[in-house]
């Protein structure tokens, strides 16, 4: 019995691996919690599917947060700092409809998926946007990390 238990424990230990982690070296994951009340004019665009807003950095995230209504009371929130640059003067991205654009290198990211849309054709590693947790309750979107 002890031999079987040892084998099971060994299998569990070897099955756990951290090799698949692709930690972004440019962005720190800071802790915050922000509530966007959709009844307020600043956040009311989020009542429409496909609409996105930018929440400034003094309220949430490192360089602010982009939030999009992806439909059926589901929301996605992403860091406003370009994930392929250390935070600097040009790394705060700009909102263009459903796209976030980094002015450093004109990288374009989908706010529905957070993916880099115009990946350069080279051997370098490129990161997608850092996503934050969201929940919808009582007419408010809660964003946290």
GROMACS .gro file of C-alpha atoms in nm:
model
  145
    1UNK     CA    1   0.000   0.000   0.000
    2UNK     CA    2   0.279   0.242   0.091
    3UNK     CA    3   0.454   0.169  -0.239
    4UNK     CA    4   0.139   0.256  -0.440
    5UNK     CA    5   0.091   0.577  -0.243
    6UNK     CA    6   0.452   0.675  -0.311
    7UNK     CA    7   0.405   0.616  -0.683
    8UNK     CA    8   0.086   0.826  -0.689
    9UNK     CA    9   0.257   1.113  -0.504
   10UNK     CA   10   0.556   1.094  -0.739
   11UNK     CA   11   0.325   1.111  -1.042
   12UNK     CA   12   0.143   1.414  -0.902
   13UNK     CA   13   0.468   1.597  -0.830
   14UNK     CA   14   0.615   1.530  -1.175
   15UNK     CA   15   0.287   1.621  -1.350
   16UNK     CA   16   0.300   1.975  -1.210
   17UNK     CA   17   0.515   2.196  -1.428
   18UNK     CA   18   0.566   2.568  -1.459
   19UNK     CA   19   0.725   2.547  -1.807
   20UNK     CA   20   0.414   2.679  -1.985
   21UNK     CA   21   0.418   3.018  -1.812
   22UNK     CA   22   0.483   3.311  -2.047
   23UNK     CA   23   0.525   3.587  -1.790
   24UNK     CA   24   0.548   3.932  -1.947
   25UNK     CA   25   0.879   4.089  -1.837
   26UNK     CA   26   0.762   4.444  -1.917
   27UNK     CA   27   0.454   4.470  -1.696
   28UNK     CA   28   0.413   4.420  -1.325
   29UNK     CA   29   0.084   4.281  -1.210
   30UNK     CA   30  -0.038   4.529  -0.950
   31UNK     CA   31  -0.330   4.467  -0.718
   32UNK     CA   32  -0.635   4.691  -0.752
   33UNK     CA   33  -1.016   4.683  -0.756
   34UNK     CA   34  -1.228   4.928  -0.952
   35UNK     CA   35  -1.605   4.948  -0.993
   36UNK     CA   36  -1.753   5.114  -1.302
   37UNK     CA   37  -2.119   5.202  -1.246
   38UNK     CA   38  -2.284   5.186  -1.590
   39UNK     CA   39  -2.547   5.441  -1.482
   40UNK     CA   40  -2.278   5.713  -1.474
   41UNK     CA   41  -2.218   5.902  -1.801
   42UNK     CA   42  -1.846   5.815  -1.810
   43UNK     CA   43  -1.919   5.442  -1.819
   44UNK     CA   44  -2.260   5.435  -1.994
   45UNK     CA   45  -2.109   5.345  -2.335
   46UNK     CA   46  -2.044   5.000  -2.187
   47UNK     CA   47  -2.419   4.931  -2.194
   48UNK     CA   48  -2.383   4.867  -2.571
   49UNK     CA   49  -2.228   4.546  -2.703
   50UNK     CA   50  -1.895   4.615  -2.876
   51UNK     CA   51  -1.842   4.952  -2.706
   52UNK     CA   52  -1.513   5.015  -2.529
   53UNK     CA   53  -1.386   5.282  -2.290
   54UNK     CA   54  -1.054   5.380  -2.134
   55UNK     CA   55  -1.029   5.419  -1.756
   56UNK     CA   56  -0.734   5.646  -1.658
   57UNK     CA   57  -0.434   5.515  -1.465
   58UNK     CA   58  -0.508   5.712  -1.149
   59UNK     CA   59  -0.816   5.487  -1.107
   60UNK     CA   60  -0.699   5.142  -1.223
   61UNK     CA   61  -0.403   4.952  -1.368
   62UNK     CA   62  -0.048   5.069  -1.436
   63UNK     CA   63  -0.134   5.298  -1.729
   64UNK     CA   64  -0.511   5.271  -1.711
   65UNK     CA   65  -0.748   5.000  -1.826
   66UNK     CA   66  -0.944   4.936  -2.146
   67UNK     CA   67  -1.287   4.778  -2.091
   68UNK     CA   68  -1.510   4.637  -2.364
   69UNK     CA   69  -1.863   4.496  -2.356
   70UNK     CA   70  -1.824   4.164  -2.538
   71UNK     CA   71  -2.196   4.083  -2.522
   72UNK     CA   72  -2.441   3.898  -2.299
   73UNK     CA   73  -2.334   4.091  -1.986
   74UNK     CA   74  -1.972   3.980  -2.039
   75UNK     CA   75  -1.690   4.233  -2.015
   76UNK     CA   76  -1.318   4.214  -2.078
   77UNK     CA   77  -1.057   4.446  -1.928
   78UNK     CA   78  -0.696   4.492  -2.036
   79UNK     CA   79  -0.395   4.691  -1.912
   80UNK     CA   80  -0.355   5.026  -2.089
   81UNK     CA   81   0.026   5.000  -2.112
   82UNK     CA   82   0.170   4.835  -2.423
   83UNK     CA   83   0.271   4.480  -2.330
   84UNK     CA   84   0.578   4.491  -2.555
   85UNK     CA   85   0.745   4.791  -2.390
   86UNK     CA   86   0.844   4.885  -2.040
   87UNK     CA   87   0.611   5.167  -1.925
   88UNK     CA   88   0.746   5.494  -2.072
   89UNK     CA   89   0.623   5.817  -2.234
   90UNK     CA   90   0.479   5.649  -2.545
   91UNK     CA   91   0.365   5.313  -2.402
   92UNK     CA   92   0.017   5.426  -2.290
   93UNK     CA   93  -0.207   5.296  -2.566
   94UNK     CA   94  -0.488   5.487  -2.733
   95UNK     CA   95  -0.842   5.366  -2.793
   96UNK     CA   96  -0.958   5.346  -3.154
   97UNK     CA   97  -1.304   5.182  -3.156
   98UNK     CA   98  -1.241   4.819  -3.061
   99UNK     CA   99  -0.865   4.845  -3.109
  100UNK     CA  100  -0.592   4.969  -2.872
  101UNK     CA  101  -0.288   5.119  -3.045
  102UNK     CA  102   0.062   5.162  -2.903
  103UNK     CA  103   0.218   5.482  -3.033
  104UNK     CA  104   0.575   5.354  -2.974
  105UNK     CA  105   0.564   5.108  -3.267
  106UNK     CA  106   0.204   5.127  -3.392
  107UNK     CA  107   0.124   4.784  -3.248
  108UNK     CA  108  -0.252   4.722  -3.268
  109UNK     CA  109  -0.441   4.499  -3.024
  110UNK     CA  110  -0.795   4.362  -3.035
  111UNK     CA  111  -0.996   4.453  -2.725
  112UNK     CA  112  -1.212   4.142  -2.777
  113UNK     CA  113  -0.916   3.904  -2.743
  114UNK     CA  114  -0.618   4.113  -2.630
  115UNK     CA  115  -0.412   3.972  -2.916
  116UNK     CA  116  -0.151   4.164  -3.113
  117UNK     CA  117  -0.304   4.208  -3.460
  118UNK     CA  118   0.001   4.319  -3.658
  119UNK     CA  119   0.276   4.088  -3.531
  120UNK     CA  120   0.611   4.170  -3.697
  121UNK     CA  121   0.767   3.895  -3.908
  122UNK     CA  122   1.085   3.840  -3.706
  123UNK     CA  123   1.223   3.602  -3.445
  124UNK     CA  124   1.137   3.817  -3.141
  125UNK     CA  125   0.883   3.722  -2.873
  126UNK     CA  126   0.573   3.945  -2.866
  127UNK     CA  127   0.316   3.956  -2.586
  128UNK     CA  128  -0.060   3.997  -2.591
  129UNK     CA  129  -0.235   4.246  -2.363
  130UNK     CA  130  -0.243   4.179  -1.989
  131UNK     CA  131  -0.601   4.089  -1.899
  132UNK     CA  132  -0.770   4.169  -1.569
  133UNK     CA  133  -1.062   3.989  -1.403
  134UNK     CA  134  -1.409   4.132  -1.455
  135UNK     CA  135  -1.750   4.060  -1.312
  136UNK     CA  136  -2.089   4.222  -1.367
  137UNK     CA  137  -2.323   4.280  -1.077
  138UNK     CA  138  -2.604   4.525  -1.008
  139UNK     CA  139  -2.536   4.750  -1.305
  140UNK     CA  140  -2.162   4.778  -1.233
  141UNK     CA  141  -1.854   4.621  -1.390
  142UNK     CA  142  -1.597   4.524  -1.128
  143UNK     CA  143  -1.238   4.509  -1.252
  144UNK     CA  144  -0.966   4.361  -1.034
  145UNK     CA  145  -0.630   4.197  -1.028
   0.00000   0.00000   0.00000
